[in-house]
CSV table of C-alpha atoms and ligand atoms in Angstrom, one decimal:
chain,number,residue,atom,x,y,z
A,1208,MET,CA,0.0,0.0,0.0
A,1209,ASN,CA,1.4,3.4,-0.9
A,1210,LEU,CA,0.6,6.3,1.5
A,1211,SER,CA,1.9,9.8,0.8
A,1212,PRO,CA,4.4,10.9,3.5
A,1213,GLU,CA,2.0,13.4,5.1
A,1214,LEU,CA,-0.6,10.6,5.6
A,1215,GLN,CA,1.8,8.2,7.3
A,1216,ARG,CA,1.4,7.9,11.1
A,1217,ASP,CA,3.5,6.7,13.8
A,1218,SER,CA,2.3,3.8,15.8
A,1219,VAL,CA,0.7,4.9,19.1
A,1220,ASN,CA,1.9,2.6,21.7
A,1221,ASP,CA,0.4,1.7,25.1
A,1222,GLY,CA,3.6,0.6,26.9
A,1223,ASP,CA,5.3,-1.8,24.5
A,1224,ILE,CA,2.2,-3.1,22.8
A,1225,ASP,CA,0.0,-1.2,20.5
A,1226,VAL,CA,-3.3,-2.5,21.8
A,1227,MET,CA,-5.3,-1.9,18.6
A,1228,GLU,CA,-2.6,-3.3,16.4
A,1229,GLU,CA,-2.5,-6.4,18.5
A,1230,ARG,CA,-6.3,-6.8,18.7
A,1231,PHE,CA,-7.0,-6.3,15.0
A,1232,ASN,CA,-3.8,-7.3,13.3
A,1233,ASP,CA,-5.1,-10.5,11.7
A,1234,ALA,CA,-7.5,-9.3,9.1
A,1235,LYS,CA,-8.3,-12.7,7.6
A,1236,LYS,CA,-9.0,-14.2,11.0
A,1237,TYR,CA,-11.3,-11.2,11.8
A,1238,MET,CA,-13.3,-11.7,8.6
A,1239,LYS,CA,-13.6,-15.4,9.0
A,1240,GLU,CA,-14.9,-15.0,12.5
A,1241,PHE,CA,-17.1,-11.9,12.2
A,1242,LEU,CA,-17.9,-11.5,8.5
A,1243,PRO,CA,-19.0,-15.0,7.3
A,1244,LEU,CA,-20.5,-14.1,3.9
A,1245,SER,CA,-22.3,-17.5,3.9
A,1246,VAL,CA,-25.0,-15.8,6.1
A,1247,LEU,CA,-26.2,-14.0,2.9
A,1248,GLU,CA,-27.4,-17.3,1.4
A,1249,GLU,CA,-31.0,-18.2,1.9
A,1250,ASN,CA,-31.7,-20.8,4.7
A,1251,THR,CA,-28.2,-20.5,6.1
A,1252,PRO,CA,-28.2,-20.3,9.8
A,1253,MET,CA,-26.9,-17.2,11.5
A,1254,LEU,CA,-23.5,-17.7,13.2
A,1255,ALA,CA,-22.9,-16.7,16.8
A,1256,SER,CA,-20.0,-14.3,16.0
A,1257,SER,CA,-21.4,-12.8,12.8
A,1258,LEU,CA,-21.5,-9.0,12.7
A,1259,ILE,CA,-23.3,-9.2,9.3
A,1260,SER,CA,-26.7,-10.5,8.1
A,1261,PRO,CA,-28.9,-10.0,5.1
A,1262,SER,CA,-30.3,-7.0,6.9
A,1263,THR,CA,-26.9,-5.3,6.8
A,1264,ALA,CA,-26.8,-5.3,3.0
A,1265,GLN,CA,-30.4,-4.3,2.9
A,1266,TYR,CA,-29.8,-1.3,5.2
A,1267,PHE,CA,-27.0,0.1,3.2
A,1268,HIS,CA,-28.9,-0.5,-0.1
A,1269,ASN,CA,-31.9,1.3,1.3
A,1270,PHE,CA,-29.9,4.2,2.5
A,1271,TYR,CA,-28.2,4.9,-0.8
A,1272,GLN,CA,-31.4,4.3,-2.8
A,1273,GLN,CA,-33.3,6.7,-0.5
A,1274,TYR,CA,-30.8,9.5,-0.1
A,1275,HIS,CA,-28.4,9.6,-3.1
A,1276,LYS,CA,-30.4,12.5,-4.7
A,1277,GLU,CA,-29.5,14.6,-1.7
A,1278,TRP,CA,-25.9,15.1,-2.8
A,1279,ASP,CA,-24.0,15.7,-6.1
A,1280,ASN,CA,-23.1,12.2,-7.1
A,1281,SER,CA,-20.3,13.5,-9.4
A,1282,THR,CA,-18.4,15.1,-6.6
A,1283,ALA,CA,-19.5,13.4,-3.4
A,1284,LEU,CA,-16.9,12.1,-1.0
A,1285,LEU,CA,-17.4,9.2,1.3
A,1286,LEU,CA,-15.2,8.4,4.3
A,1287,GLU,CA,-15.4,5.0,5.9
A,1288,LEU,CA,-14.0,5.4,9.4
A,1289,GLY,CA,-12.5,2.4,11.1
A,1290,GLY,CA,-13.4,0.3,8.2
A,1291,GLY,CA,-11.1,-2.5,9.2
A,1292,PRO,CA,-10.4,-5.0,6.5
A,1293,CYS,CA,-14.0,-4.7,5.2
A,1294,ILE,CA,-15.5,-3.1,2.1
A,1295,TYR,CA,-19.1,-4.3,2.4
A,1296,SER,CA,-20.5,-1.1,3.8
A,1297,TYR,CA,-20.0,1.0,0.6
A,1298,VAL,CA,-20.7,-1.5,-2.2
A,1299,SER,CA,-24.1,0.1,-2.6
A,1300,ALA,CA,-22.5,3.6,-2.5
A,1301,VAL,CA,-20.4,3.1,-5.6
A,1302,PRO,CA,-22.8,4.4,-8.3
A,1303,HIS,CA,-23.5,7.5,-6.2
A,1304,VAL,CA,-20.1,8.9,-5.1
A,1305,ALA,CA,-17.0,10.3,-6.7
A,1306,LYS,CA,-14.4,9.0,-4.2
A,1307,ILE,CA,-14.3,6.6,-1.2
A,1308,TYR,CA,-11.7,7.0,1.5
A,1309,HIS,CA,-11.3,3.8,3.5
A,1310,SER,CA,-9.6,4.5,6.8
A,1311,ASP,CA,-8.4,2.5,9.8
A,1312,TYR,CA,-5.9,2.7,12.6
A,1313,VAL,CA,-4.4,-0.7,11.9
A,1314,LYS,CA,-2.1,-1.0,8.9
A,1315,ALA,CA,-2.8,-4.7,8.5
A,1316,ASN,CA,-6.4,-3.8,7.8
A,1317,LEU,CA,-5.5,-1.2,5.2
A,1318,ASP,CA,-3.1,-3.7,3.6
A,1319,GLU,CA,-5.9,-6.3,3.3
A,1320,VAL,CA,-8.2,-3.8,1.5
A,1321,SER,CA,-5.2,-2.8,-0.6
A,1322,MET,CA,-4.8,-6.4,-1.7
A,1323,TRP,CA,-8.4,-6.5,-2.8
A,1324,LYS,CA,-8.1,-3.2,-4.7
A,1325,ASN,CA,-5.0,-4.6,-6.5
A,1326,LYS,CA,-6.6,-8.0,-7.3
A,1327,ASP,CA,-4.0,-9.9,-5.3
A,1328,PRO,CA,-4.9,-13.6,-5.5
A,1329,ASP,CA,-4.6,-13.8,-1.7
A,1330,ALA,CA,-7.2,-11.1,-1.1
A,1331,PHE,CA,-10.4,-11.8,0.7
A,1332,ASP,CA,-13.1,-12.8,-1.7
A,1333,TRP,CA,-15.9,-10.3,-1.5
A,1334,SER,CA,-17.7,-11.5,-4.6
A,1335,PRO,CA,-20.6,-13.2,-2.8
A,1336,TYR,CA,-21.4,-9.8,-1.2
A,1337,PHE,CA,-21.2,-8.0,-4.5
A,1338,LYS,CA,-23.5,-10.6,-6.1
A,1339,HIS,CA,-25.9,-10.2,-3.3
A,1340,VAL,CA,-26.1,-6.4,-3.6
A,1341,VAL,CA,-25.9,-6.0,-7.4
A,1342,GLN,CA,-28.0,-9.0,-8.5
A,1343,LYS,CA,-30.4,-9.7,-5.6
A,1344,LEU,CA,-31.0,-6.2,-4.2
A,1345,GLU,CA,-30.5,-4.0,-7.3
A,1346,GLY,CA,-31.9,-6.6,-9.7
A,1347,ARG,CA,-29.0,-6.3,-12.2
A,1348,THR,CA,-28.6,-10.0,-13.0
A,1349,SER,CA,-25.8,-10.1,-15.5
A,1350,SER,CA,-22.4,-11.2,-14.2
A,1351,CYS,CA,-20.9,-8.2,-16.1
A,1352,ALA,CA,-22.8,-5.9,-13.7
A,1353,VAL,CA,-21.1,-7.5,-10.7
A,1354,LEU,CA,-17.6,-7.2,-12.2
A,1355,GLU,CA,-18.3,-3.6,-13.3
A,1356,ARG,CA,-19.2,-2.7,-9.7
A,1357,GLU,CA,-16.1,-4.3,-8.4
A,1358,ASP,CA,-13.9,-2.5,-10.9
A,1359,LYS,CA,-15.6,0.8,-10.3
A,1360,LEU,CA,-15.1,0.5,-6.6
A,1361,ARG,CA,-11.4,-0.3,-7.2
A,1362,SER,CA,-11.1,2.9,-9.1
A,1363,LEU,CA,-12.8,5.1,-6.5
A,1364,LEU,CA,-11.1,3.6,-3.5
A,1365,ARG,CA,-8.3,5.4,-1.6
A,1366,LEU,CA,-6.7,4.0,1.6
A,1367,ILE,CA,-5.8,6.3,4.5
A,1368,PRO,CA,-4.8,5.9,8.1
A,1369,CYS,CA,-7.0,7.4,10.8
A,1370,ASP,CA,-7.1,7.6,14.6
A,1371,ILE,CA,-10.5,8.3,16.2
A,1372,LYS,CA,-8.6,9.1,19.4
A,1373,ALA,CA,-6.4,11.8,17.9
A,1374,ASP,CA,-7.2,15.5,17.9
A,1375,VAL,CA,-7.4,15.3,14.1
A,1376,ILE,CA,-9.0,12.0,13.2
A,1377,ALA,CA,-8.3,11.8,9.5
A,1378,PRO,CA,-5.9,13.6,7.1
A,1379,ALA,CA,-7.2,17.1,6.2
A,1380,VAL,CA,-7.3,16.3,2.5
A,1381,THR,CA,-10.1,13.9,3.0
A,1382,ILE,CA,-12.6,16.2,4.9
A,1383,PRO,CA,-15.2,17.5,5.0
A,1384,VAL,CA,-17.1,14.6,3.4
A,1385,ASP,CA,-20.7,14.3,2.2
A,1386,ILE,CA,-21.2,10.9,3.7
A,1387,LEU,CA,-19.3,9.5,6.8
A,1388,SER,CA,-19.9,5.8,7.3
A,1389,SER,CA,-18.7,3.9,10.3
A,1390,SER,CA,-19.5,0.4,11.5
A,1391,PHE,CA,-18.7,-1.1,14.9
A,1392,CYS,CA,-15.8,1.2,15.5
A,1393,LEU,CA,-16.8,4.3,17.5
A,1394,GLY,CA,-19.0,2.5,20.0
A,1395,SER,CA,-16.3,-0.1,20.8
A,1396,SER,CA,-12.9,1.6,20.5
A,1397,TYR,CA,-13.1,4.6,22.9
A,1398,ASP,CA,-11.9,4.1,26.5
A,1399,THR,CA,-14.7,6.0,28.1
A,1400,LEU,CA,-18.3,7.2,27.3
A,1401,GLU,CA,-17.1,10.8,27.5
A,1402,GLU,CA,-14.5,10.1,24.8
A,1403,TYR,CA,-17.2,8.5,22.7
A,1404,LYS,CA,-19.3,11.6,23.0
A,1405,VAL,CA,-16.4,13.9,22.1
A,1406,GLY,CA,-15.6,11.6,19.2
A,1407,LEU,CA,-19.2,12.0,17.9
A,1408,LYS,CA,-18.8,15.8,17.9
A,1409,LYS,CA,-15.5,15.5,15.9
A,1410,VAL,CA,-17.3,13.2,13.4
A,1411,TYR,CA,-20.0,15.9,13.1
A,1412,ASP,CA,-17.3,18.4,12.2
A,1413,MET,CA,-15.9,16.1,9.5
A,1414,ILE,CA,-19.2,16.2,7.5
A,1415,THR,CA,-20.4,18.9,5.1
A,1416,PRO,CA,-23.6,20.8,6.0
A,1417,ASN,CA,-26.6,18.6,5.3
A,1418,GLY,CA,-24.3,15.6,4.9
A,1419,PHE,CA,-25.0,12.2,6.3
A,1420,PHE,CA,-23.6,9.9,9.0
A,1421,VAL,CA,-24.5,6.3,8.4
A,1422,SER,CA,-23.4,3.9,11.1
A,1423,GLN,CA,-23.7,0.5,12.8
A,1424,THR,CA,-23.3,0.0,16.5
A,1425,THR,CA,-23.4,-3.2,18.6
A,1426,ILE,CA,-26.1,-2.8,21.3
A,1427,HIS,CA,-25.5,-3.9,24.9
A,1428,LEU,CA,-21.9,-5.0,24.1
A,1429,THR,CA,-20.0,-5.9,27.3
A,1430,TRP,CA,-17.5,-8.4,26.1
A,1431,PHE,CA,-16.4,-10.3,23.0
A,1432,LYS,CA,-13.8,-12.8,22.1
A,1433,HIS,CA,-11.3,-12.6,19.2
A,1434,GLY,CA,-9.1,-15.6,18.7
A,1435,ASN,CA,-8.4,-16.9,22.2
A,1436,LYS,CA,-8.6,-13.5,23.9
A,1437,MET,CA,-11.4,-11.9,25.8
A,1438,TYR,CA,-12.0,-8.1,25.4
A,1439,TYR,CA,-14.3,-6.0,27.6
A,1440,ALA,CA,-16.2,-3.0,26.4
A,1441,ALA,CA,-15.5,0.2,28.3
A,1442,PHE,CA,-19.2,1.2,28.2
A,1443,SER,CA,-22.4,-0.4,26.8
A,1444,LEU,CA,-25.0,1.4,24.6
A,1445,SER,CA,-28.7,0.9,24.1
A,1446,LEU,CA,-30.3,2.1,20.9
A,1447,GLU,CA,-31.9,5.0,22.8
A,1448,ASP,CA,-28.4,6.0,24.1
A,1449,VAL,CA,-27.0,6.0,20.6
A,1450,LYS,CA,-29.8,8.2,19.3
A,1451,GLN,CA,-29.5,10.5,22.3
A,1452,TYR,CA,-25.7,11.0,21.9
A,1453,TYR,CA,-26.0,11.6,18.2
A,1454,LYS,CA,-28.5,14.3,18.9
A,1455,GLU,CA,-26.3,15.8,21.5
A,1456,ALA,CA,-23.4,15.9,19.0
A,1457,GLY,CA,-25.7,18.0,16.7
A,1458,PHE,CA,-27.2,15.3,14.4
A,1459,ASN,CA,-30.7,15.0,13.3
A,1460,VAL,CA,-31.5,11.2,13.5
A,1461,LEU,CA,-33.4,10.1,10.4
A,1462,HIS,CA,-33.6,6.4,11.0
A,1463,ALA,CA,-32.7,4.0,13.8
A,1464,ASP,CA,-33.3,0.3,13.6
A,1465,THR,CA,-31.8,-3.0,14.8
A,1466,TRP,CA,-31.5,-6.6,13.7
A,1467,SER,CA,-31.0,-9.4,16.2
A,1468,LYS,CA,-29.6,-12.8,16.4
A,1469,PRO,CA,-31.5,-15.6,18.1
A,1470,LYS,CA,-30.6,-15.4,21.8
A,1471,GLU,CA,-29.4,-19.0,21.8
A,1472,LEU,CA,-26.5,-17.9,19.7
A,1473,ILE,CA,-25.0,-15.9,22.6
A,1474,THR,CA,-22.5,-18.4,23.5
A,1475,GLY,CA,-18.7,-18.0,23.5
A,1476,SER,CA,-18.0,-15.2,21.0
A,1477,ILE,CA,-19.8,-12.0,21.9
A,1478,SER,CA,-22.1,-10.8,24.7
A,1479,ALA,CA,-24.4,-8.9,22.3
A,1480,ALA,CA,-27.2,-10.1,20.0
A,1481,GLU,CA,-28.5,-6.8,18.7
A,1482,TYR,CA,-27.0,-4.5,16.1
A,1483,ALA,CA,-28.1,-1.0,15.3
A,1484,PHE,CA,-28.2,0.8,12.0
A,1485,VAL,CA,-28.6,4.5,12.4
A,1486,VAL,CA,-28.8,7.2,9.7
A,1487,ALA,CA,-28.2,10.8,10.9
A,1488,ARG,CA,-27.9,14.1,9.1
A,1489,LYS,CA,-26.0,17.2,9.9
B,2836,LIG,C1,-15.0,-4.2,15.3
B,2836,LIG,S1,-13.9,-3.6,14.1
B,2836,LIG,C2,-15.0,-3.0,12.8
B,2836,LIG,C3,-14.4,-3.2,11.5
B,2836,LIG,C4,-15.4,-2.9,10.3
B,2836,LIG,N1,-15.8,-1.5,10.3
B,2836,LIG,C5,-16.5,-3.9,10.3
B,2836,LIG,O1,-17.7,-3.4,10.0
B,2836,LIG,O2,-16.3,-5.1,10.5
B,2836,LIG,C6,-13.3,-2.1,14.8
B,2836,LIG,C7,-12.3,-1.4,13.9
B,2836,LIG,O3,-12.0,-0.2,14.5
B,2836,LIG,C8,-10.6,0.0,14.3
B,2836,LIG,N2,-10.1,0.9,15.3
B,2836,LIG,C9,-9.8,0.7,16.6
B,2836,LIG,N3,-9.3,1.8,17.2
B,2836,LIG,C10,-9.2,2.7,16.3
B,2836,LIG,C11,-8.7,4.1,16.3
B,2836,LIG,N4,-8.2,4.6,17.4
B,2836,LIG,N5,-8.8,4.8,15.2
B,2836,LIG,C12,-9.4,4.2,14.0
B,2836,LIG,N6,-9.8,3.0,14.0
B,2836,LIG,C13,-9.7,2.2,15.1
B,2836,LIG,C14,-10.0,-1.3,14.4
B,2836,LIG,O4,-8.7,-1.4,13.7
B,2836,LIG,C15,-11.0,-2.2,13.7
B,2836,LIG,O5,-10.8,-2.3,12.3
C-alpha cells in the first residue's frame, strides 16, 4: 500500500504493545470470525460471532437508494471510518459517489483492503457480497454488472490511516465529506463514554452541512472474544443511548433500527445479540 508521507502515522503505543494493532492485526481471521458471507445465502443459519446479516446489506442498499439524490453524485466524497479489513458497507454507494476514502488505525487492515483493490490472489473474496447487492438487491442479474461494480469500486477507493482518538481524526485532504460511514468502531474503541461523545462531535465536524452519518453499533456489548482472547467494552450502549448521543453531537437522527440474532447464539464469542443501524444528518 502506498501512502503519501503526510498521511503516514507513527504507531501509538500503550507501553510496549500497540493494543489496537494487537487486537485487529489478523485481518483474515477477523473476517472469518465476524464476517462470514455465507449468512447472505438463503436458509443459512446465523452464526454466533457474525456482525453481518442479510439485513446489513439491505440497510446500506436502502440508505443509498433513498438519499443519493440529496448530494451531487459526481463530486460526493465518502469516508469509511474504522473500516477495518471490510469493504461491504460501501458496495451500494459506488454508483452515487466520486471517491471513497477507507480509513483505519491498523495498517494490516488497510493492507488487506489494498490487496483486494490490487486484485491480489490472496485477497479476501468479497464476490458473494457484490453478487448479493448487485444481483439480488438491485436486480442487475448479469455477471458483467457485478464485475463492473467491483472495478468501479477499485477505481474510487483510496486508503488512508486514521485515529479516532487523535485531535485530528483523518488527514485534512479527505474532509469534509458528504457521507461519513462507520461500522462497529466508534462504540467499541473509545476508552470512556465521555471520549465517545467527544468523538461523535468530531465526526459531526468532519461532515459537510446537510451531509450524512451512516453507522452501525453493537447494542449492549459488554465483552467479545477474538481468537483466544477476551475483550471487555468500556461502556455499553442501548439504541436510545446512541440516538441521544447523536442528537447531543448535533445530528438529526433520520432512521434507527436494529437486527437481532437468536438469543441461543449468545455463546462463546460475543455478549451482544443486537446490532443498530442509524442514519443521521448534519
Ligand atoms: C469491530 S472492528 C469493525 C471493522 C469494520 N468496520 C466492520 O464493520 O467489521 C473495529 C475497527 O476499529 C478500528 N479501530 C480501533 N481503534 C481505532 C482508532 N483509534 N482509530 C481508528 N480505527 C480504530 C480497528 O482497527 C477495527 O478495524
